[in-house]
Amino acid sequence: MNKPLSEISQLLSSRRREKNLSLQDVEAATAIKRLFLEAIEEGNLESLGPKQVYAIGFMRAYAEFLGIDASQVAYAIPEQKFEFSYGIGTVQSRKGFGGKPKWLPNLIWGGVALTMLILAWYFARVVGLL
C-alpha cells in the first residue's frame, strides 16, 4: 500500500514521540544525522539537495528502528527522480589528426617500417649478404 510522503513523515514523527525519543536519541541509535531526521519528519526532502538520494534508505532504517514496517516507507516516493549537475560536460572520445582515428598514424608508420625491412632484405639478397 503506497502512502504519500506527508503521511509517512507524520507516522514516523508521531511514533517517535509515542516512544518518548528525541531526535538526538534517534541520531545516536541509528547514526542518521539530525538534519536528515528533521527533513524526513517535515516531509521536506528537497531541502537536502543532492543528499536526498540517501533519504529513502534513511527513512527505511528510521522506520525499522521505530518498529514500523519498512515496506510502507520504501514506496513513499515511488517516482522520485534525482538529477545531479556536477558542472562537467559529457565524455567524448578524442579523434586523431583531421578527425581520423588515433590508430591510423601508427598503422601508416608500421607499414612504412615493414616496407623498409622488406626492401633491406631484398637488397641484402641481391648483393649477396644473405
mmCIF file of N, CA and C in Angstrom:
data_model
loop_
_atom_site.group_PDB
_atom_site.id
_atom_site.type_symbol
_atom_site.label_atom_id
_atom_site.label_comp_id
_atom_site.label_asym_id
_atom_site.label_seq_id
_atom_site.Cartn_x
_atom_site.Cartn_y
_atom_site.Cartn_z
ATOM 1 N N MET A 1 0.846 -1.178 0.000
ATOM 2 C CA MET A 1 0.000 0.000 0.000
ATOM 3 C C MET A 1 0.887 1.235 0.000
ATOM 4 N N ASN A 2 0.743 2.064 -0.972
ATOM 5 C CA ASN A 2 1.551 3.268 -1.087
ATOM 6 C C ASN A 2 0.911 4.400 -0.300
ATOM 7 N N LYS A 3 1.738 5.065 0.492
ATOM 8 C CA LYS A 3 1.276 6.231 1.232
ATOM 9 C C LYS A 3 2.079 7.416 0.762
ATOM 10 N N PRO A 4 1.465 8.594 0.751
ATOM 11 C CA PRO A 4 2.237 9.768 0.360
ATOM 12 C C PRO A 4 3.291 10.101 1.417
ATOM 13 N N LEU A 5 4.266 10.865 0.997
ATOM 14 C CA LEU A 5 5.374 11.219 1.873
ATOM 15 C C LEU A 5 4.906 11.915 3.143
ATOM 16 N N SER A 6 3.891 12.780 3.038
ATOM 17 C CA SER A 6 3.421 13.514 4.220
ATOM 18 C C SER A 6 2.870 12.563 5.281
ATOM 19 N N GLU A 7 2.152 11.519 4.865
ATOM 20 C CA GLU A 7 1.623 10.548 5.828
ATOM 21 C C GLU A 7 2.750 9.762 6.491
ATOM 22 N N ILE A 8 3.739 9.351 5.711
ATOM 23 C CA ILE A 8 4.874 8.615 6.261
ATOM 24 C C ILE A 8 5.635 9.489 7.249
ATOM 25 N N SER A 9 5.823 10.754 6.891
ATOM 26 C CA SER A 9 6.531 11.681 7.773
ATOM 27 C C SER A 9 5.796 11.844 9.093
ATOM 28 N N GLN A 10 4.478 12.018 9.024
ATOM 29 C CA GLN A 10 3.678 12.158 10.246
ATOM 30 C C GLN A 10 3.716 10.881 11.075
ATOM 31 N N LEU A 11 3.664 9.740 10.414
ATOM 32 C CA LEU A 11 3.710 8.460 11.112
ATOM 33 C C LEU A 11 5.027 8.291 11.868
ATOM 34 N N LEU A 12 6.129 8.602 11.202
ATOM 35 C CA LEU A 12 7.438 8.479 11.845
ATOM 36 C C LEU A 12 7.565 9.434 13.028
ATOM 37 N N SER A 13 7.128 10.661 12.838
ATOM 38 C CA SER A 13 7.218 11.662 13.900
ATOM 39 C C SER A 13 6.358 11.275 15.105
ATOM 40 N N SER A 14 5.114 10.862 14.853
ATOM 41 C CA SER A 14 4.231 10.501 15.965
ATOM 42 C C SER A 14 4.717 9.246 16.686
ATOM 43 N N ARG A 15 5.245 8.265 15.949
ATOM 44 C CA ARG A 15 5.764 7.053 16.592
ATOM 45 C C ARG A 15 6.970 7.369 17.477
ATOM 46 N N ARG A 16 7.819 8.281 17.004
ATOM 47 C CA ARG A 16 8.982 8.674 17.806
ATOM 48 C C ARG A 16 8.531 9.341 19.099
ATOM 49 N N ARG A 17 7.515 10.211 19.012
ATOM 50 C CA ARG A 17 7.001 10.893 20.210
ATOM 51 C C ARG A 17 6.321 9.907 21.161
ATOM 52 N N GLU A 18 5.605 8.919 20.604
ATOM 53 C CA GLU A 18 4.970 7.885 21.439
ATOM 54 C C GLU A 18 6.005 7.139 22.274
ATOM 55 N N LYS A 19 7.172 6.931 21.678
ATOM 56 C CA LYS A 19 8.238 6.197 22.366
ATOM 57 C C LYS A 19 9.097 7.112 23.237
ATOM 58 N N ASN A 20 8.697 8.391 23.317
ATOM 59 C CA ASN A 20 9.428 9.388 24.110
ATOM 60 C C ASN A 20 10.908 9.460 23.732
ATOM 61 N N LEU A 21 11.148 9.509 22.448
ATOM 62 C CA LEU A 21 12.521 9.621 21.943
ATOM 63 C C LEU A 21 12.735 11.001 21.343
ATOM 64 N N SER A 22 13.882 11.576 21.604
ATOM 65 C CA SER A 22 14.230 12.841 20.958
ATOM 66 C C SER A 22 14.964 12.532 19.664
ATOM 67 N N LEU A 23 15.128 13.553 18.840
ATOM 68 C CA LEU A 23 15.876 13.361 17.603
ATOM 69 C C LEU A 23 17.334 12.999 17.904
ATOM 70 N N GLN A 24 17.865 13.519 19.021
ATOM 71 C CA GLN A 24 19.230 13.174 19.420
ATOM 72 C C GLN A 24 19.326 11.681 19.769
ATOM 73 N N ASP A 25 18.298 11.151 20.425
ATOM 74 C CA ASP A 25 18.287 9.724 20.760
ATOM 75 C C ASP A 25 18.282 8.868 19.491
ATOM 76 N N VAL A 26 17.452 9.261 18.547
ATOM 77 C CA VAL A 26 17.360 8.516 17.286
ATOM 78 C C VAL A 26 18.675 8.629 16.522
ATOM 79 N N GLU A 27 19.261 9.823 16.517
ATOM 80 C CA GLU A 27 20.533 10.026 15.828
ATOM 81 C C GLU A 27 21.616 9.133 16.424
ATOM 82 N N ALA A 28 21.659 9.049 17.736
ATOM 83 C CA ALA A 28 22.669 8.215 18.397
ATOM 84 C C ALA A 28 22.444 6.729 18.130
ATOM 85 N N ALA A 29 21.201 6.311 18.079
ATOM 86 C CA ALA A 29 20.892 4.889 17.898
ATOM 87 C C ALA A 29 21.018 4.426 16.448
ATOM 88 N N THR A 30 20.717 5.308 15.500
ATOM 89 C CA THR A 30 20.687 4.888 14.086
ATOM 90 C C THR A 30 21.850 5.418 13.260
ATOM 91 N N ALA A 31 22.605 6.359 13.788
ATOM 92 C CA ALA A 31 23.708 7.017 13.061
ATOM 93 C C ALA A 31 23.198 7.808 11.852
ATOM 94 N N ILE A 32 21.934 8.198 11.892
ATOM 95 C CA ILE A 32 21.366 9.065 10.860
ATOM 96 C C ILE A 32 21.441 10.487 11.397
ATOM 97 N N LYS A 33 22.027 11.386 10.648
ATOM 98 C CA LYS A 33 22.205 12.761 11.117
ATOM 99 C C LYS A 33 20.863 13.433 11.378
ATOM 100 N N ARG A 34 20.888 14.326 12.353
ATOM 101 C CA ARG A 34 19.671 15.036 12.734
ATOM 102 C C ARG A 34 19.093 15.827 11.557
ATOM 103 N N LEU A 35 19.944 16.380 10.723
ATOM 104 C CA LEU A 35 19.493 17.113 9.540
ATOM 105 C C LEU A 35 18.569 16.246 8.690
ATOM 106 N N PHE A 36 18.951 14.985 8.477
ATOM 107 C CA PHE A 36 18.124 14.063 7.702
ATOM 108 C C PHE A 36 16.835 13.732 8.440
ATOM 109 N N LEU A 37 16.948 13.488 9.730
ATOM 110 C CA LEU A 37 15.763 13.137 10.512
ATOM 111 C C LEU A 37 14.737 14.266 10.489
ATOM 112 N N GLU A 38 15.195 15.503 10.644
ATOM 113 C CA GLU A 38 14.280 16.645 10.613
ATOM 114 C C GLU A 38 13.614 16.778 9.246
ATOM 115 N N ALA A 39 14.407 16.624 8.195
ATOM 116 C CA ALA A 39 13.844 16.731 6.840
ATOM 117 C C ALA A 39 12.831 15.627 6.582
ATOM 118 N N ILE A 40 13.115 14.430 7.072
ATOM 119 C CA ILE A 40 12.194 13.308 6.881
ATOM 120 C C ILE A 40 10.892 13.570 7.624
ATOM 121 N N GLU A 41 10.984 14.010 8.875
ATOM 122 C CA GLU A 41 9.770 14.255 9.655
ATOM 123 C C GLU A 41 8.958 15.429 9.129
ATOM 124 N N GLU A 42 9.620 16.370 8.487
ATOM 125 C CA GLU A 42 8.906 17.503 7.893
ATOM 126 C C GLU A 42 8.395 17.174 6.493
ATOM 127 N N GLY A 43 8.852 16.052 5.933
ATOM 128 C CA GLY A 43 8.462 15.683 4.570
ATOM 129 C C GLY A 43 9.088 16.608 3.546
ATOM 130 N N ASN A 44 10.218 17.174 3.882
ATOM 131 C CA ASN A 44 10.873 18.165 3.032
ATOM 132 C C ASN A 44 12.233 17.638 2.573
ATOM 133 N N LEU A 45 12.224 16.622 1.736
ATOM 134 C CA LEU A 45 13.468 16.023 1.267
ATOM 135 C C LEU A 45 14.216 16.925 0.299
ATOM 136 N N GLU A 46 13.501 17.850 -0.351
ATOM 137 C CA GLU A 46 14.148 18.755 -1.295
ATOM 138 C C GLU A 46 15.187 19.631 -0.604
ATOM 139 N N SER A 47 14.997 19.896 0.690
ATOM 140 C CA SER A 47 15.933 20.755 1.412
ATOM 141 C C SER A 47 17.300 20.099 1.569
ATOM 142 N N LEU A 48 17.377 18.803 1.324
ATOM 143 C CA LEU A 48 18.647 18.087 1.470
ATOM 144 C C LEU A 48 19.536 18.239 0.251
ATOM 145 N N GLY A 49 19.003 18.781 -0.839
ATOM 146 C CA GLY A 49 19.790 18.944 -2.056
ATOM 147 C C GLY A 49 20.204 17.589 -2.610
ATOM 148 N N PRO A 50 21.460 17.457 -3.045
ATOM 149 C CA PRO A 50 21.922 16.179 -3.615
ATOM 150 C C PRO A 50 21.889 15.027 -2.606
ATOM 151 N N LYS A 51 21.862 15.348 -1.323
ATOM 152 C CA LYS A 51 21.875 14.302 -0.300
ATOM 153 C C LYS A 51 20.528 13.603 -0.166
ATOM 154 N N GLN A 52 19.508 14.070 -0.887
ATOM 155 C CA GLN A 52 18.196 13.437 -0.776
ATOM 156 C C GLN A 52 18.196 12.014 -1.325
ATOM 157 N N VAL A 53 19.249 11.638 -2.056
ATOM 158 C CA VAL A 53 19.366 10.272 -2.557
ATOM 159 C C VAL A 53 19.356 9.294 -1.383
ATOM 160 N N TYR A 54 19.970 9.681 -0.286
ATOM 161 C CA TYR A 54 20.070 8.811 0.881
ATOM 162 C C TYR A 54 18.781 8.757 1.691
ATOM 163 N N ALA A 55 17.888 9.706 1.477
ATOM 164 C CA ALA A 55 16.726 9.871 2.339
ATOM 165 C C ALA A 55 15.841 8.629 2.404
ATOM 166 N N ILE A 56 15.607 7.974 1.288
ATOM 167 C CA ILE A 56 14.718 6.801 1.304
ATOM 168 C C ILE A 56 15.336 5.681 2.134
ATOM 169 N N GLY A 57 16.621 5.458 1.979
ATOM 170 C CA GLY A 57 17.293 4.451 2.808
ATOM 171 C C GLY A 57 17.248 4.817 4.276
ATOM 172 N N PHE A 58 17.453 6.103 4.565
ATOM 173 C CA PHE A 58 17.382 6.550 5.952
ATOM 174 C C PHE A 58 15.964 6.416 6.498
ATOM 175 N N MET A 59 14.972 6.687 5.636
ATOM 176 C CA MET A 59 13.575 6.543 6.076
ATOM 177 C C MET A 59 13.276 5.086 6.434
ATOM 178 N N ARG A 60 13.803 4.166 5.650
ATOM 179 C CA ARG A 60 13.594 2.738 5.949
ATOM 180 C C ARG A 60 14.241 2.358 7.279
ATOM 181 N N ALA A 61 15.482 2.807 7.470
ATOM 182 C CA ALA A 61 16.197 2.496 8.712
ATOM 183 C C ALA A 61 15.497 3.125 9.903
ATOM 184 N N TYR A 62 15.027 4.339 9.745
ATOM 185 C CA TYR A 62 14.309 5.047 10.802
ATOM 186 C C TYR A 62 13.018 4.306 11.143
ATOM 187 N N ALA A 63 12.289 3.882 10.110
ATOM 188 C CA ALA A 63 11.038 3.142 10.336
ATOM 189 C C ALA A 63 11.303 1.827 11.064
ATOM 190 N N GLU A 64 12.319 1.095 10.648
ATOM 191 C CA GLU A 64 12.650 -0.167 11.320
ATOM 192 C C GLU A 64 13.024 0.069 12.779
ATOM 193 N N PHE A 65 13.763 1.139 13.035
ATOM 194 C CA PHE A 65 14.144 1.475 14.411
ATOM 195 C C PHE A 65 12.911 1.743 15.263
ATOM 196 N N LEU A 66 11.903 2.387 14.669
ATOM 197 C CA LEU A 66 10.684 2.702 15.413
ATOM 198 C C LEU A 66 9.679 1.558 15.424
ATOM 199 N N GLY A 67 9.994 0.455 14.745
ATOM 200 C CA GLY A 67 9.104 -0.691 14.728
ATOM 201 C C GLY A 67 7.993 -0.583 13.690
ATOM 202 N N ILE A 68 8.192 0.198 12.677
ATOM 203 C CA ILE A 68 7.218 0.367 11.597
ATOM 204 C C ILE A 68 7.673 -0.484 10.413
ATOM 205 N N ASP A 69 6.720 -1.060 9.703
ATOM 206 C CA ASP A 69 7.028 -1.865 8.532
ATOM 207 C C ASP A 69 7.721 -0.997 7.481
ATOM 208 N N ALA A 70 8.958 -1.343 7.177
ATOM 209 C CA ALA A 70 9.769 -0.528 6.270
ATOM 210 C C ALA A 70 9.244 -0.573 4.834
ATOM 211 N N SER A 71 8.469 -1.585 4.476
ATOM 212 C CA SER A 71 7.958 -1.653 3.108
ATOM 213 C C SER A 71 6.966 -0.525 2.830
ATOM 214 N N GLN A 72 6.306 0.006 3.868
ATOM 215 C CA GLN A 72 5.412 1.157 3.694
ATOM 216 C C GLN A 72 6.200 2.389 3.277
ATOM 217 N N VAL A 73 7.402 2.497 3.826
ATOM 218 C CA VAL A 73 8.240 3.661 3.591
ATOM 219 C C VAL A 73 8.921 3.575 2.234
ATOM 220 N N ALA A 74 9.241 2.368 1.802
ATOM 221 C CA ALA A 74 10.019 2.181 0.575
ATOM 222 C C ALA A 74 9.343 2.802 -0.638
ATOM 223 N N TYR A 75 8.042 2.850 -0.646
ATOM 224 C CA TYR A 75 7.309 3.378 -1.798
ATOM 225 C C TYR A 75 6.661 4.717 -1.518
ATOM 226 N N ALA A 76 7.154 5.424 -0.517
ATOM 227 C CA ALA A 76 6.584 6.732 -0.191
ATOM 228 C C ALA A 76 6.810 7.727 -1.319
ATOM 229 N N ILE A 77 7.907 7.564 -2.043
ATOM 230 C CA ILE A 77 8.213 8.447 -3.162
ATOM 231 C C ILE A 77 8.550 7.563 -4.359
ATOM 232 N N PRO A 78 7.573 6.857 -4.928
ATOM 233 C CA PRO A 78 7.882 5.870 -5.960
ATOM 234 C C PRO A 78 8.466 6.447 -7.240
ATOM 235 N N GLU A 79 8.091 7.643 -7.630
ATOM 236 C CA GLU A 79 8.551 8.199 -8.896
ATOM 237 C C GLU A 79 9.575 9.307 -8.711
ATOM 238 N N GLN A 80 10.196 9.363 -7.552
ATOM 239 C CA GLN A 80 11.186 10.411 -7.293
ATOM 240 C C GLN A 80 12.397 10.215 -8.189
ATOM 241 N N LYS A 81 12.775 11.244 -8.881
ATOM 242 C CA LYS A 81 13.958 11.209 -9.736
ATOM 243 C C LYS A 81 14.954 12.207 -9.179
ATOM 244 N N PHE A 82 16.203 11.806 -9.153
ATOM 245 C CA PHE A 82 17.243 12.659 -8.616
ATOM 246 C C PHE A 82 18.153 13.093 -9.754
ATOM 247 N N GLU A 83 18.263 14.399 -9.951
ATOM 248 C CA GLU A 83 19.106 14.921 -11.004
ATOM 249 C C GLU A 83 20.303 15.619 -10.376
ATOM 250 N N PHE A 84 21.448 15.412 -10.977
ATOM 251 C CA PHE A 84 22.669 15.991 -10.460
ATOM 252 C C PHE A 84 23.349 16.800 -11.547
ATOM 253 N N SER A 85 24.010 17.830 -11.140
ATOM 254 C CA SER A 85 24.810 18.617 -12.065
ATOM 255 C C SER A 85 26.146 18.877 -11.395
ATOM 256 N N TYR A 86 27.172 18.257 -11.909
ATOM 257 C CA TYR A 86 28.495 18.421 -11.335
ATOM 258 C C TYR A 86 29.319 19.462 -12.090
ATOM 259 N N GLY A 87 28.717 20.129 -13.066
ATOM 260 C CA GLY A 87 29.406 21.172 -13.790
ATOM 261 C C GLY A 87 30.393 20.664 -14.831
ATOM 262 N N ILE A 88 30.255 19.411 -15.227
ATOM 263 C CA ILE A 88 31.129 18.880 -16.261
ATOM 264 C C ILE A 88 30.279 18.426 -17.428
ATOM 265 N N GLY A 89 30.848 18.439 -18.599
ATOM 266 C CA GLY A 89 30.120 18.008 -19.792
ATOM 267 C C GLY A 89 30.170 16.506 -19.949
ATOM 268 N N THR A 90 29.648 16.046 -21.036
ATOM 269 C CA THR A 90 29.683 14.619 -21.307
ATOM 270 C C THR A 90 31.055 14.220 -21.813
ATOM 271 N N VAL A 91 31.390 12.991 -21.623
ATOM 272 C CA VAL A 91 32.678 12.476 -22.052
ATOM 273 C C VAL A 91 32.576 12.032 -23.503
ATOM 274 N N GLN A 92 33.504 12.500 -24.319
ATOM 275 C CA GLN A 92 33.529 12.119 -25.726
ATOM 276 C C GLN A 92 34.921 11.614 -26.056
ATOM 277 N N SER A 93 34.987 10.603 -26.905
ATOM 278 C CA SER A 93 36.297 10.098 -27.291
ATOM 279 C C SER A 93 36.965 11.089 -28.226
ATOM 280 N N ARG A 94 38.272 11.189 -28.098
ATOM 281 C CA ARG A 94 39.029 12.103 -28.942
ATOM 282 C C ARG A 94 39.440 11.407 -30.222
ATOM 283 N N LYS A 95 39.538 12.171 -31.260
ATOM 284 C CA LYS A 95 39.997 11.654 -32.547
ATOM 285 C C LYS A 95 41.421 12.143 -32.778
ATOM 286 N N GLY A 96 42.134 11.454 -33.656
ATOM 287 C CA GLY A 96 43.494 11.859 -34.018
ATOM 288 C C GLY A 96 43.458 13.068 -34.933
ATOM 289 N N PHE A 97 44.509 13.267 -35.705
ATOM 290 C CA PHE A 97 44.616 14.403 -36.599
ATOM 291 C C PHE A 97 43.530 14.368 -37.660
ATOM 292 N N GLY A 98 42.932 15.509 -37.928
ATOM 293 C CA GLY A 98 41.954 15.630 -39.004
ATOM 294 C C GLY A 98 40.704 14.793 -38.793
ATOM 295 N N GLY A 99 40.378 14.449 -37.581
ATOM 296 C CA GLY A 99 39.191 13.663 -37.321
ATOM 297 C C GLY A 99 39.369 12.178 -37.595
ATOM 298 N N LYS A 100 40.583 11.777 -37.953
ATOM 299 C CA LYS A 100 40.845 10.363 -38.216
ATOM 300 C C LYS A 100 41.075 9.644 -36.888
ATOM 301 N N PRO A 101 40.876 8.346 -36.872
ATOM 302 C CA PRO A 101 41.116 7.609 -35.631
ATOM 303 C C PRO A 101 42.579 7.713 -35.191
ATOM 304 N N LYS A 102 42.819 7.586 -33.888
ATOM 305 C CA LYS A 102 44.164 7.707 -33.328
ATOM 306 C C LYS A 102 45.113 6.625 -33.839
ATOM 307 N N TRP A 103 44.632 5.465 -34.125
ATOM 308 C CA TRP A 103 45.497 4.350 -34.511
ATOM 309 C C TRP A 103 45.972 4.436 -35.956
ATOM 310 N N LEU A 104 45.345 5.280 -36.780
ATOM 311 C CA LEU A 104 45.705 5.356 -38.199
ATOM 312 C C LEU A 104 47.152 5.812 -38.434
ATOM 313 N N PRO A 105 47.663 6.841 -37.766
ATOM 314 C CA PRO A 105 49.068 7.203 -37.970
ATOM 315 C C PRO A 105 50.025 6.072 -37.580
ATOM 316 N N ASN A 106 49.710 5.358 -36.520
ATOM 317 C CA ASN A 106 50.550 4.223 -36.118
ATOM 318 C C ASN A 106 50.549 3.140 -37.192
ATOM 319 N N LEU A 107 49.414 2.908 -37.800
ATOM 320 C CA LEU A 107 49.321 1.912 -38.866
ATOM 321 C C LEU A 107 50.159 2.334 -40.068
ATOM 322 N N ILE A 108 50.106 3.593 -40.413
ATOM 323 C CA ILE A 108 50.892 4.095 -41.548
ATOM 324 C C ILE A 108 52.389 3.945 -41.261
ATOM 325 N N TRP A 109 52.841 4.353 -40.078
ATOM 326 C CA TRP A 109 54.256 4.221 -39.722
ATOM 327 C C TRP A 109 54.681 2.759 -39.679
ATOM 328 N N GLY A 110 53.818 1.903 -39.209
ATOM 329 C CA GLY A 110 54.121 0.466 -39.200
ATOM 330 C C GLY A 110 54.278 -0.075 -40.603
ATOM 331 N N GLY A 111 53.430 0.375 -41.531
ATOM 332 C CA GLY A 111 53.525 -0.042 -42.927
ATOM 333 C C GLY A 111 54.817 0.435 -43.572
ATOM 334 N N VAL A 112 55.205 1.673 -43.272
ATOM 335 C CA VAL A 112 56.461 2.207 -43.802
ATOM 336 C C VAL A 112 57.641 1.397 -43.279
ATOM 337 N N ALA A 113 57.650 1.090 -41.986
ATOM 338 C CA ALA A 113 58.751 0.312 -41.392
ATOM 339 C C ALA A 113 58.816 -1.078 -42.012
ATOM 340 N N LEU A 114 57.692 -1.728 -42.216
ATOM 341 C CA LEU A 114 57.656 -3.062 -42.820
ATOM 342 C C LEU A 114 58.185 -3.015 -44.265
ATOM 343 N N THR A 115 57.793 -1.997 -45.021
ATOM 344 C CA THR A 115 58.285 -1.836 -46.389
ATOM 345 C C THR A 115 59.806 -1.668 -46.397
ATOM 346 N N MET A 116 60.342 -0.874 -45.476
ATOM 347 C CA MET A 116 61.793 -0.661 -45.391
ATOM 348 C C MET A 116 62.515 -1.964 -45.079
ATOM 349 N N LEU A 117 61.942 -2.781 -44.176
ATOM 350 C CA LEU A 117 62.558 -4.068 -43.841
ATOM 351 C C LEU A 117 62.558 -5.012 -45.047
ATOM 352 N N ILE A 118 61.478 -5.043 -45.781
ATOM 353 C CA ILE A 118 61.406 -5.914 -46.967
ATOM 354 C C ILE A 118 62.417 -5.463 -48.017
ATOM 355 N N LEU A 119 62.526 -4.144 -48.262
ATOM 356 C CA LEU A 119 63.499 -3.630 -49.223
ATOM 357 C C LEU A 119 64.935 -3.922 -48.777
ATOM 358 N N ALA A 120 65.219 -3.797 -47.482
ATOM 359 C CA ALA A 120 66.558 -4.092 -46.967
ATOM 360 C C ALA A 120 66.880 -5.576 -47.151
ATOM 361 N N TRP A 121 65.925 -6.434 -46.898
ATOM 362 C CA TRP A 121 66.128 -7.876 -47.078
ATOM 363 C C TRP A 121 66.394 -8.197 -48.549
ATOM 364 N N TYR A 122 65.579 -7.589 -49.437
ATOM 365 C CA TYR A 122 65.752 -7.819 -50.872
ATOM 366 C C TYR A 122 67.136 -7.324 -51.332
ATOM 367 N N PHE A 123 67.532 -6.135 -50.911
ATOM 368 C CA PHE A 123 68.837 -5.594 -51.279
ATOM 369 C C PHE A 123 69.964 -6.491 -50.779
ATOM 370 N N ALA A 124 69.835 -7.001 -49.549
ATOM 371 C CA ALA A 124 70.858 -7.884 -48.984
ATOM 372 C C ALA A 124 70.963 -9.174 -49.785
ATOM 373 N N ARG A 125 69.879 -9.695 -50.290
ATOM 374 C CA ARG A 125 69.899 -10.925 -51.113
ATOM 375 C C ARG A 125 70.545 -10.651 -52.479
ATOM 376 N N VAL A 126 70.228 -9.504 -53.076
ATOM 377 C CA VAL A 126 70.772 -9.164 -54.391
ATOM 378 C C VAL A 126 72.286 -8.968 -54.304
ATOM 379 N N VAL A 127 72.741 -8.304 -53.279
ATOM 380 C CA VAL A 127 74.159 -8.020 -53.122
ATOM 381 C C VAL A 127 74.916 -9.281 -52.686
ATOM 382 N N GLY A 128 74.216 -10.229 -52.089
ATOM 383 C CA GLY A 128 74.851 -11.475 -51.671
ATOM 384 C C GLY A 128 75.212 -11.521 -50.200
ATOM 385 N N LEU A 129 74.658 -10.632 -49.410
ATOM 386 C CA LEU A 129 74.917 -10.649 -47.963
ATOM 387 C C LEU A 129 74.133 -11.764 -47.266
ATOM 388 N N LEU A 130 73.095 -12.231 -47.866
ATOM 389 C CA LEU A 130 72.301 -13.310 -47.263
ATOM 390 C C LEU A 130 72.337 -14.554 -48.108
#
